[in-house]
mmCIF file of C-alpha atoms (C1' of nucleotides) in Angstrom:
data_model
loop_
_atom_site.group_PDB
_atom_site.id
_atom_site.type_symbol
_atom_site.label_atom_id
_atom_site.label_comp_id
_atom_site.label_asym_id
_atom_site.label_seq_id
_atom_site.Cartn_x
_atom_site.Cartn_y
_atom_site.Cartn_z
ATOM 1 C CA MET A 334 174.900 208.585 -122.148
ATOM 2 C CA LYS A 335 172.821 209.821 -125.084
ATOM 3 C CA LEU A 336 172.913 207.309 -127.949
ATOM 4 C CA HIS A 337 172.165 207.791 -131.654
ATOM 5 C CA PRO A 338 169.160 205.774 -132.799
ATOM 6 C CA GLN A 339 171.398 204.001 -135.298
ATOM 7 C CA GLU A 340 173.759 202.920 -132.514
ATOM 8 C CA ILE A 341 170.800 201.503 -130.591
ATOM 9 C CA GLU A 342 169.594 199.709 -133.700
ATOM 10 C CA ALA A 343 173.068 198.262 -134.255
ATOM 11 C CA ARG A 344 173.186 196.937 -130.693
ATOM 12 C CA PHE A 345 169.761 195.384 -131.062
ATOM 13 C CA ARG A 346 170.755 193.623 -134.273
ATOM 14 C CA ARG A 347 174.016 192.435 -132.754
ATOM 15 C CA HIS A 348 171.971 190.799 -129.990
ATOM 16 C CA ALA A 349 169.253 189.477 -132.319
ATOM 17 C CA VAL A 350 166.629 191.804 -130.859
ATOM 18 C CA ARG A 351 163.957 193.088 -133.256
ATOM 19 C CA VAL A 352 163.998 196.826 -133.723
ATOM 20 C CA THR A 353 160.762 198.648 -132.888
ATOM 21 C CA ARG A 354 159.884 202.225 -132.023
ATOM 22 C CA GLN A 355 158.912 201.188 -128.509
ATOM 23 C CA ARG A 356 162.092 199.280 -127.775
ATOM 24 C CA THR A 357 164.324 201.979 -129.138
ATOM 25 C CA ALA A 358 162.639 204.583 -126.946
ATOM 26 C CA ILE A 359 162.825 202.430 -123.816
ATOM 27 C CA TYR A 360 166.474 201.534 -124.318
ATOM 28 C CA ALA A 361 167.353 205.148 -125.160
ATOM 29 C CA ALA A 362 165.698 206.378 -121.965
ATOM 30 C CA LEU A 363 167.607 203.832 -119.912
ATOM 31 C CA ALA A 364 170.940 204.551 -121.592
ATOM 32 C CA GLU A 365 170.514 208.272 -121.056
ATOM 33 C CA THR A 366 170.261 208.110 -117.288
ATOM 34 C CA THR A 367 172.444 206.773 -114.480
ATOM 35 C CA SER A 368 169.553 206.684 -112.032
ATOM 36 C CA HIS A 369 168.594 202.996 -112.303
ATOM 37 C CA PRO A 370 164.888 203.610 -112.978
ATOM 38 C CA SER A 371 162.097 201.136 -112.276
ATOM 39 C CA ALA A 372 159.880 199.728 -115.024
ATOM 40 C CA ASP A 373 157.242 202.271 -114.114
ATOM 41 C CA ASP A 374 159.732 205.140 -114.139
ATOM 42 C CA LEU A 375 160.674 204.150 -117.673
ATOM 43 C CA TYR A 376 157.011 203.886 -118.610
ATOM 44 C CA GLN A 377 156.437 207.444 -117.406
ATOM 45 C CA MET A 378 159.487 208.752 -119.252
ATOM 46 C CA VAL A 379 158.721 207.074 -122.549
ATOM 47 C CA LYS A 380 154.993 207.790 -122.470
ATOM 48 C CA ARG A 381 155.729 211.470 -122.919
ATOM 49 C CA GLN A 382 157.006 210.803 -126.434
ATOM 50 C CA GLN A 383 154.718 207.891 -127.180
ATOM 51 C CA PRO A 384 151.377 208.295 -125.395
ATOM 52 C CA MET A 385 150.078 204.968 -126.692
ATOM 53 C CA MET A 386 152.888 203.106 -124.952
ATOM 54 C CA SER A 387 151.570 200.376 -122.681
ATOM 55 C CA ARG A 388 153.100 199.625 -119.312
ATOM 56 C CA ASN A 389 152.954 196.028 -120.397
ATOM 57 C CA THR A 390 155.211 196.732 -123.348
ATOM 58 C CA VAL A 391 157.775 198.224 -120.998
ATOM 59 C CA TYR A 392 157.790 195.066 -118.913
ATOM 60 C CA TYR A 393 157.952 192.856 -121.966
ATOM 61 C CA THR A 394 160.705 194.898 -123.583
ATOM 62 C CA LEU A 395 162.778 194.955 -120.415
ATOM 63 C CA SER A 396 162.534 191.182 -120.173
ATOM 64 C CA VAL A 397 163.635 190.861 -123.801
ATOM 65 C CA LEU A 398 166.550 193.256 -123.312
ATOM 66 C CA ARG A 399 167.497 191.542 -120.064
ATOM 67 C CA ASP A 400 167.530 188.096 -121.661
ATOM 68 C CA ALA A 401 169.573 189.496 -124.558
ATOM 69 C CA GLY A 402 172.111 190.905 -122.100
ATOM 70 C CA LEU A 403 171.502 194.529 -123.107
ATOM 71 C CA VAL A 404 170.138 195.547 -119.724
ATOM 72 C CA ARG A 405 170.681 194.464 -116.140
ATOM 73 C CA GLU A 406 168.010 194.057 -113.496
ATOM 74 C CA VAL A 407 168.945 195.427 -110.081
ATOM 75 C CA ASN A 408 166.961 194.357 -107.033
ATOM 76 C CA VAL A 409 167.084 196.287 -103.835
ATOM 77 C CA GLY A 410 165.134 195.041 -100.864
ATOM 78 C CA HIS A 411 161.698 193.760 -101.761
ATOM 79 C CA ASP A 412 160.853 196.876 -103.696
ATOM 80 C CA MET A 413 160.183 196.921 -107.395
ATOM 81 C CA ALA A 414 162.925 195.900 -109.799
ATOM 82 C CA ARG A 415 165.171 198.625 -111.149
ATOM 83 C CA TYR A 416 167.109 198.623 -114.383
ATOM 84 C CA ASP A 417 170.643 199.453 -115.389
ATOM 85 C CA GLY A 418 171.760 200.167 -118.945
ATOM 86 C CA ASN A 419 175.367 199.584 -117.927
ATOM 87 C CA VAL A 420 176.021 195.879 -118.417
ATOM 88 C CA SER A 421 179.770 195.982 -117.834
ATOM 89 C CA MET A 422 180.812 194.343 -114.574
ATOM 90 C CA HIS A 423 180.271 196.683 -111.671
ATOM 91 C CA HIS A 424 178.693 196.879 -108.246
ATOM 92 C CA HIS A 425 176.371 199.214 -106.358
ATOM 93 C CA LEU A 426 176.248 201.689 -103.516
ATOM 94 C CA ILE A 427 172.701 202.129 -102.248
ATOM 95 C CA CYS A 428 171.219 204.858 -100.074
ATOM 96 C CA LEU A 429 168.943 203.430 -97.385
ATOM 97 C CA GLY A 430 167.202 206.792 -97.135
ATOM 98 C CA CYS A 431 166.202 207.814 -100.635
ATOM 99 C CA GLY A 432 166.920 204.568 -102.464
ATOM 100 C CA GLN A 433 169.304 206.062 -104.995
ATOM 101 C CA ILE A 434 171.758 203.603 -106.523
ATOM 102 C CA MET A 435 175.268 204.642 -107.550
ATOM 103 C CA ASP A 436 177.629 202.570 -109.646
ATOM 104 C CA VAL A 437 180.899 201.325 -108.174
ATOM 105 C CA MET A 438 183.623 200.281 -110.604
ATOM 106 C CA ASP A 439 186.381 198.418 -108.794
ATOM 107 C CA ASP A 440 188.588 195.684 -110.169
ATOM 108 C CA ASP A 441 189.281 194.177 -106.758
ATOM 109 C CA LEU A 442 185.558 193.700 -106.201
ATOM 110 C CA ASN A 443 185.195 192.283 -109.702
ATOM 111 C CA ARG A 444 187.829 189.653 -108.948
ATOM 112 C CA LEU A 445 186.260 188.298 -105.728
ATOM 113 C CA GLN A 446 186.107 184.518 -105.599
ATOM 114 C CA LEU A 447 185.036 181.787 -103.250
ATOM 115 C CA SER A 448 187.555 179.164 -102.255
ATOM 116 C CA SER A 449 186.608 175.724 -103.554
ATOM 117 C CA GLY A 450 185.742 174.677 -100.012
ATOM 118 C CA GLN A 451 183.270 177.541 -99.651
ATOM 119 C CA ALA A 452 181.770 176.940 -103.079
ATOM 120 C CA ARG A 453 180.326 173.590 -101.930
ATOM 121 C CA GLY A 454 180.289 172.086 -105.418
ATOM 122 C CA PHE A 455 178.468 175.085 -106.918
ATOM 123 C CA ASP A 456 179.364 176.165 -110.410
ATOM 124 C CA VAL A 457 179.790 179.833 -109.494
ATOM 125 C CA LEU A 458 178.989 182.102 -112.445
ATOM 126 C CA GLY A 459 179.111 185.536 -110.895
ATOM 127 C CA HIS A 460 178.721 187.666 -107.840
ATOM 128 C CA ARG A 461 177.260 190.956 -106.770
ATOM 129 C CA VAL A 462 178.384 193.368 -104.082
ATOM 130 C CA GLU A 463 176.103 196.010 -102.571
ATOM 131 C CA PHE A 464 177.245 198.662 -100.142
ATOM 132 C CA HIS A 465 174.524 200.242 -98.001
ATOM 133 C CA GLY A 466 174.537 203.552 -96.257
ATOM 134 C CA TYR A 467 173.203 207.084 -96.331
ATOM 135 C CA CYS A 468 173.989 209.632 -98.994
ATOM 136 C CA VAL A 469 175.040 213.156 -98.115
ATOM 137 C CA SER A 470 171.555 214.666 -98.156
ATOM 138 C CA CYS A 471 169.941 211.766 -96.279
ATOM 139 C CA ARG A 472 172.665 211.978 -93.599
ATOM 140 C CA GLN A 473 171.732 215.611 -93.202
ATOM 141 C CA ALA A 474 168.012 214.844 -93.003
ATOM 142 C CA ARG A 475 168.632 212.162 -90.364
ATOM 143 C CA ARG A 476 170.604 214.550 -88.190
ATOM 144 C CA ASP A 477 167.700 216.986 -88.255
ATOM 145 C CA VAL A 478 164.973 214.489 -87.333
ATOM 146 C CA PRO A 479 166.397 211.543 -85.404
ATOM 147 C CA SER A 480 163.767 208.817 -85.864
ATOM 148 C CA ARG A 481 163.010 205.483 -84.202
ATOM 149 C CA ARG A 482 164.600 203.807 -87.225
ATOM 150 C CA GLY A 483 167.763 205.766 -86.496
ATOM 151 C CA MET B 709 170.046 175.034 -84.310
ATOM 152 C CA LYS B 710 167.310 173.902 -81.901
ATOM 153 C CA LEU B 711 166.815 176.420 -79.120
ATOM 154 C CA HIS B 712 165.221 176.003 -75.688
ATOM 155 C CA PRO B 713 162.089 178.127 -75.251
ATOM 156 C CA GLN B 714 163.733 179.885 -72.339
ATOM 157 C CA GLU B 715 166.709 180.851 -74.501
ATOM 158 C CA ILE B 716 164.315 182.321 -77.061
ATOM 159 C CA GLU B 717 162.466 184.190 -74.326
ATOM 160 C CA ALA B 718 165.770 185.545 -73.002
ATOM 161 C CA ARG B 719 166.744 186.813 -76.444
ATOM 162 C CA PHE B 720 163.368 188.467 -76.891
ATOM 163 C CA ARG B 721 163.624 190.249 -73.546
ATOM 164 C CA ARG B 722 167.184 191.299 -74.272
ATOM 165 C CA HIS B 723 165.885 192.974 -77.440
ATOM 166 C CA ALA B 724 162.734 194.408 -75.811
ATOM 167 C CA VAL B 725 160.452 192.134 -77.814
ATOM 168 C CA ARG B 726 157.275 190.945 -76.119
ATOM 169 C CA VAL B 727 157.112 187.198 -75.627
ATOM 170 C CA THR B 728 154.115 185.460 -77.161
ATOM 171 C CA ARG B 729 153.365 181.871 -78.157
ATOM 172 C CA GLN B 730 153.262 182.884 -81.810
ATOM 173 C CA ARG B 731 156.561 184.726 -81.821
ATOM 174 C CA THR B 732 158.343 181.991 -79.955
ATOM 175 C CA ALA B 733 157.135 179.406 -82.456
ATOM 176 C CA ILE B 734 158.100 181.514 -85.487
ATOM 177 C CA TYR B 735 161.544 182.318 -84.173
ATOM 178 C CA ALA B 736 162.111 178.697 -83.119
ATOM 179 C CA ALA B 737 161.209 177.471 -86.606
ATOM 180 C CA LEU B 738 163.593 179.931 -88.192
ATOM 181 C CA ALA B 739 166.439 179.153 -85.798
ATOM 182 C CA GLU B 740 166.032 175.432 -86.387
ATOM 183 C CA THR B 741 166.640 175.553 -90.134
ATOM 184 C CA THR B 742 169.443 176.780 -92.383
ATOM 185 C CA SER B 743 167.173 176.926 -95.430
ATOM 186 C CA HIS B 744 166.286 180.638 -95.394
ATOM 187 C CA PRO B 745 162.513 180.148 -95.573
ATOM 188 C CA SER B 746 160.033 182.689 -96.891
ATOM 189 C CA ALA B 747 157.283 184.198 -94.731
ATOM 190 C CA ASP B 748 154.856 181.712 -96.199
ATOM 191 C CA ASP B 749 157.203 178.760 -95.595
ATOM 192 C CA LEU B 750 157.344 179.782 -91.947
ATOM 193 C CA TYR B 751 153.570 180.149 -91.855
ATOM 194 C CA GLN B 752 153.189 176.591 -93.157
ATOM 195 C CA MET B 753 155.722 175.219 -90.644
ATOM 196 C CA VAL B 754 154.252 176.956 -87.626
ATOM 197 C CA LYS B 755 150.626 176.325 -88.525
ATOM 198 C CA ARG B 756 151.150 172.602 -87.902
ATOM 199 C CA GLN B 757 151.622 173.304 -84.188
ATOM 200 C CA GLN B 758 149.288 176.300 -84.016
ATOM 201 C CA PRO B 759 146.445 175.920 -86.505
ATOM 202 C CA MET B 760 144.948 179.305 -85.563
ATOM 203 C CA MET B 761 148.140 181.081 -86.644
ATOM 204 C CA SER B 762 147.462 183.820 -89.140
ATOM 205 C CA ARG B 763 149.727 184.490 -92.096
ATOM 206 C CA ASN B 764 149.444 188.128 -91.075
ATOM 207 C CA THR B 765 150.941 187.388 -87.680
ATOM 208 C CA VAL B 766 153.923 185.806 -89.394
ATOM 209 C CA TYR B 767 154.508 188.944 -91.457
ATOM 210 C CA TYR B 768 154.044 191.210 -88.458
ATOM 211 C CA THR B 769 156.274 189.101 -86.233
ATOM 212 C CA LEU B 770 159.020 188.944 -88.854
ATOM 213 C CA SER B 771 158.956 192.720 -89.159
ATOM 214 C CA VAL B 772 159.219 193.061 -85.384
ATOM 215 C CA LEU B 773 162.094 190.584 -85.168
ATOM 216 C CA ARG B 774 163.810 192.227 -88.128
ATOM 217 C CA ASP B 775 163.582 195.683 -86.591
ATOM 218 C CA ALA B 776 164.860 194.265 -83.309
ATOM 219 C CA GLY B 777 167.851 192.750 -85.108
ATOM 220 C CA LEU B 778 166.925 189.160 -84.238
ATOM 221 C CA VAL B 779 166.326 188.137 -87.829
ATOM 222 C CA ARG B 780 167.718 189.149 -91.203
ATOM 223 C CA GLU B 781 165.737 189.604 -94.382
ATOM 224 C CA VAL B 782 167.375 188.167 -97.496
ATOM 225 C CA ASN B 783 166.158 189.289 -100.901
ATOM 226 C CA VAL B 784 166.945 187.320 -103.987
ATOM 227 C CA GLY B 785 165.779 188.629 -107.336
ATOM 228 C CA HIS B 786 162.251 189.967 -107.255
ATOM 229 C CA ASP B 787 160.906 186.885 -105.554
ATOM 230 C CA MET B 788 159.401 186.890 -102.111
ATOM 231 C CA ALA B 789 161.556 187.872 -99.152
ATOM 232 C CA ARG B 790 163.357 185.099 -97.310
ATOM 233 C CA TYR B 791 164.512 185.085 -93.710
ATOM 234 C CA ASP B 792 167.697 184.154 -91.923
ATOM 235 C CA GLY B 793 167.928 183.437 -88.200
ATOM 236 C CA ASN B 794 171.704 183.891 -88.389
ATOM 237 C CA VAL B 795 172.354 187.582 -87.784
ATOM 238 C CA SER B 796 176.132 187.317 -87.508
ATOM 239 C CA MET B 797 177.948 188.876 -90.438
ATOM 240 C CA HIS B 798 177.998 186.536 -93.393
ATOM 241 C CA HIS B 799 177.233 186.367 -97.082
ATOM 242 C CA HIS B 800 175.321 184.091 -99.435
ATOM 243 C CA LEU B 801 175.759 181.618 -102.246
ATOM 244 C CA ILE B 802 172.584 181.292 -104.291
ATOM 245 C CA CYS B 803 171.551 178.597 -106.759
ATOM 246 C CA LEU B 804 169.998 180.094 -109.887
ATOM 247 C CA GLY B 805 168.263 176.777 -110.535
ATOM 248 C CA CYS B 806 166.441 175.802 -107.341
ATOM 249 C CA GLY B 807 166.831 179.048 -105.402
ATOM 250 C CA GLN B 808 168.536 177.482 -102.390
ATOM 251 C CA ILE B 809 170.635 179.874 -100.334
ATOM 252 C CA MET B 810 173.785 178.727 -98.551
ATOM 253 C CA ASP B 811 175.678 180.734 -95.953
ATOM 254 C CA VAL B 812 179.240 181.856 -96.659
ATOM 255 C CA MET B 813 181.354 182.820 -93.662
ATOM 256 C CA ASP B 814 184.529 184.564 -94.792
ATOM 257 C CA ASP B 815 186.456 187.225 -92.935
ATOM 258 C CA ASP B 816 187.958 188.683 -96.112
ATOM 259 C CA LEU B 817 184.484 189.300 -97.494
ATOM 260 C CA ASN B 818 183.386 190.745 -94.169
ATOM 261 C CA ARG B 819 186.213 193.274 -94.326
ATOM 262 C CA LEU B 820 185.450 194.671 -97.788
ATOM 263 C CA GLN B 821 185.443 198.450 -97.932
ATOM 264 C CA LEU B 822 185.047 201.209 -100.431
ATOM 265 C CA SER B 823 187.801 203.760 -100.804
ATOM 266 C CA SER B 824 186.668 207.205 -99.746
ATOM 267 C CA GLY B 825 186.687 208.283 -103.394
ATOM 268 C CA GLN B 826 184.291 205.501 -104.312
ATOM 269 C CA ALA B 827 182.050 206.160 -101.316
ATOM 270 C CA ARG B 828 181.037 209.562 -102.732
ATOM 271 C CA GLY B 829 180.272 211.052 -99.340
ATOM 272 C CA PHE B 830 178.034 208.148 -98.322
ATOM 273 C CA ASP B 831 178.066 207.046 -94.717
ATOM 274 C CA VAL B 832 178.571 203.353 -95.543
ATOM 275 C CA LEU B 833 177.048 201.132 -92.856
ATOM 276 C CA GLY B 834 177.418 197.695 -94.352
ATOM 277 C CA HIS B 835 177.661 195.567 -97.424
ATOM 278 C CA ARG B 836 176.371 192.339 -98.817
ATOM 279 C CA VAL B 837 177.987 189.872 -101.190
ATOM 280 C CA GLU B 838 176.022 187.305 -103.188
ATOM 281 C CA PHE B 839 177.603 184.596 -105.289
ATOM 282 C CA HIS B 840 175.392 183.112 -107.996
ATOM 283 C CA GLY B 841 175.703 179.773 -109.724
ATOM 284 C CA TYR B 842 174.270 176.295 -109.959
ATOM 285 C CA CYS B 843 174.341 173.732 -107.178
ATOM 286 C CA VAL B 844 175.452 170.166 -107.816
ATOM 287 C CA SER B 845 172.002 168.780 -108.586
ATOM 288 C CA CYS B 846 170.961 171.715 -110.775
ATOM 289 C CA ARG B 847 174.217 171.402 -112.753
ATOM 290 C CA GLN B 848 173.284 167.800 -113.369
ATOM 291 C CA ALA B 849 169.731 168.683 -114.427
ATOM 292 C CA ARG B 850 171.030 171.336 -116.829
ATOM 293 C CA ARG B 851 173.385 168.874 -118.485
ATOM 294 C CA ASP B 852 170.454 166.538 -119.123
ATOM 295 C CA VAL B 853 168.150 169.149 -120.678
ATOM 296 C CA PRO B 854 170.194 171.945 -122.244
ATOM 297 C CA SER B 855 167.781 174.864 -122.492
ATOM 298 C CA ARG B 856 167.787 178.223 -124.238
ATOM 299 C CA ARG B 857 168.678 179.765 -120.892
ATOM 300 C CA GLY B 858 171.772 177.576 -120.754
ATOM 301 C "C1'" DC C 1462 155.016 193.207 -151.738
ATOM 302 C "C1'" DC C 1463 153.440 189.252 -148.662
ATOM 303 C "C1'" DC C 1464 153.542 186.197 -144.802
ATOM 304 C "C1'" DT C 1465 154.011 185.028 -140.381
ATOM 305 C "C1'" DA C 1466 156.469 184.797 -136.196
ATOM 306 C "C1'" DG C 1467 157.197 188.006 -133.029
ATOM 307 C "C1'" DT C 1468 155.171 192.469 -130.847
ATOM 308 C "C1'" DC C 1469 151.986 195.505 -128.885
ATOM 309 C "C1'" DA C 1470 147.918 197.387 -126.089
ATOM 310 C "C1'" DG C 1471 144.917 196.936 -122.722
ATOM 311 C "C1'" DG C 1472 142.340 194.651 -119.483
ATOM 312 C "C1'" DA C 1473 142.052 190.877 -116.262
ATOM 313 C "C1'" DA C 1474 144.490 187.871 -113.081
ATOM 314 C "C1'" DT C 1475 148.045 186.767 -109.705
ATOM 315 C "C1'" DG C 1476 150.358 186.757 -105.510
ATOM 316 C "C1'" DA C 1477 153.295 188.728 -101.970
ATOM 317 C "C1'" DT C 1478 152.629 192.055 -98.771
ATOM 318 C "C1'" DT C 1479 150.140 195.661 -96.176
ATOM 319 C "C1'" DC C 1480 146.039 197.762 -94.163
ATOM 320 C "C1'" DC C 1481 141.996 197.724 -91.159
ATOM 321 C "C1'" DT C 1482 139.728 196.542 -87.065
ATOM 322 C "C1'" DA C 1483 137.602 194.095 -83.325
ATOM 323 C "C1'" DC C 1484 139.085 190.870 -79.975
ATOM 324 C "C1'" DA C 1485 142.778 188.928 -76.929
ATOM 325 C "C1'" DT C 1486 146.744 189.128 -73.945
ATOM 326 C "C1'" DA C 1487 151.549 190.376 -71.919
ATOM 327 C "C1'" DG C 1488 153.333 192.440 -68.433
ATOM 328 C "C1'" DC C 1489 153.375 196.396 -65.423
ATOM 329 C "C1'" DA C 1490 151.337 198.474 -61.273
ATOM 330 C "C1'" DT C 1491 148.315 197.918 -57.657
ATOM 331 C "C1'" DA D 182 146.830 187.514 -57.458
ATOM 332 C "C1'" DT D 183 143.929 191.324 -60.239
ATOM 333 C "C1'" DG D 184 143.054 194.933 -63.224
ATOM 334 C "C1'" DC D 185 144.603 198.124 -66.791
ATOM 335 C "C1'" DT D 186 146.303 199.426 -71.029
ATOM 336 C "C1'" DA D 187 149.487 199.293 -74.650
ATOM 337 C "C1'" DT D 188 150.498 195.794 -77.860
ATOM 338 C "C1'" DG D 189 149.702 191.731 -80.414
ATOM 339 C "C1'" DT D 190 146.624 188.601 -83.103
ATOM 340 C "C1'" DA D 191 143.271 186.870 -86.723
ATOM 341 C "C1'" DG D 192 141.209 187.264 -90.733
ATOM 342 C "C1'" DG D 193 139.341 189.596 -94.401
ATOM 343 C "C1'" DA D 194 139.865 193.387 -97.628
ATOM 344 C "C1'" DA D 195 143.001 196.305 -100.180
ATOM 345 C "C1'" DT D 196 147.309 197.355 -102.624
ATOM 346 C "C1'" DC D 197 150.415 197.181 -106.194
ATOM 347 C "C1'" DA D 198 154.222 195.319 -108.962
ATOM 348 C "C1'" DT D 199 154.233 192.016 -112.202
ATOM 349 C "C1'" DT D 200 152.389 188.430 -115.315
ATOM 350 C "C1'" DC D 201 148.847 186.383 -118.222
ATOM 351 C "C1'" DC D 202 145.616 186.478 -122.051
ATOM 352 C "C1'" DT D 203 144.052 187.789 -126.451
ATOM 353 C "C1'" DG D 204 143.153 189.971 -130.571
ATOM 354 C "C1'" DA D 205 145.207 193.479 -133.609
ATOM 355 C "C1'" DC D 206 149.684 195.014 -135.618
ATOM 356 C "C1'" DT D 207 154.279 194.922 -137.860
ATOM 357 C "C1'" DA D 208 159.346 193.843 -138.701
ATOM 358 C "C1'" DG D 209 161.921 191.801 -141.728
ATOM 359 C "C1'" DG D 210 162.995 187.577 -144.512
ATOM 360 C "C1'" DG D 211 161.619 185.627 -149.006
#
DNA sequence: CCCTAGTCAGGAATGATTCCTACATAGCAT
DNA sequence: ATGCTATGTAGGAATCATTCCTGACTAGGG
């Protein structure tokens, strides 16, 4: 979703995050897409508008936004971290072929709980559900070339 | 669970995995613990019995066992991969303080499904549920030293 | 308009994992 | 049992996402 710069600035101030050109651009790029980009993806996107942008700044900014609760870090496998501008409670559907991540909004999944016996004294703060499979185009590709990983 | 070497060998042969001293030791170490060790943890454990063991062999062996379905890779955050000798369907309860991973066996969680509308044409093969929180001792530690992350 | 804590850029460092390669060995066939 | 060959192993180098360091810059309160 495309956001007005002043809306981004308002969110930053609400979360006590200093407003800078770099941060605004990074957050805008993330809010505009639903593709859950990696830090480097964001770096590439933002560098087009701001060639001086450092990869380091992207990492630093994402950590600031993450700690402020403006951004969510999504980890899939042991690949690089990917980021999600949607911080409302939701879960993910992940393609094992191309790695794309789709959002799943489902109240039943949001309400999952452990019984007290299963919780083993943990103070459970949240949970995450990931569904894994193959998207339409990767299913097609796999039919064409059945591989050893099949 | 402590396994007899011949049981390990039988499992390997059943899954078309060549039997070697190194693999037997790595798999035995993993089967013996419920602590979901990392590749390097396993390297440290096994090196006591086999000082020539290479860290590389541990990585290679884990990839072989993973592909054979004898071992499961568990990824938490963007930390190093951790391994689970329990390949039956189950989920995890993870401490955000110390990183310990406990197994959760629950048929209701095992049966979770997406509606066809939510699945968006994906061929969904499986899912994973992680509960996050603080274990008893980390809750205690956090009460003692309330931090900015609190 | 000034000050200063918080940011930024860029290069170096880290650390898990993978790659490369020469030597060793499991396990099949003889 | 013996030899053969595809596979596995050791260890060092390479990779690559991420973090650390440091000196220059700037947002935003006073």
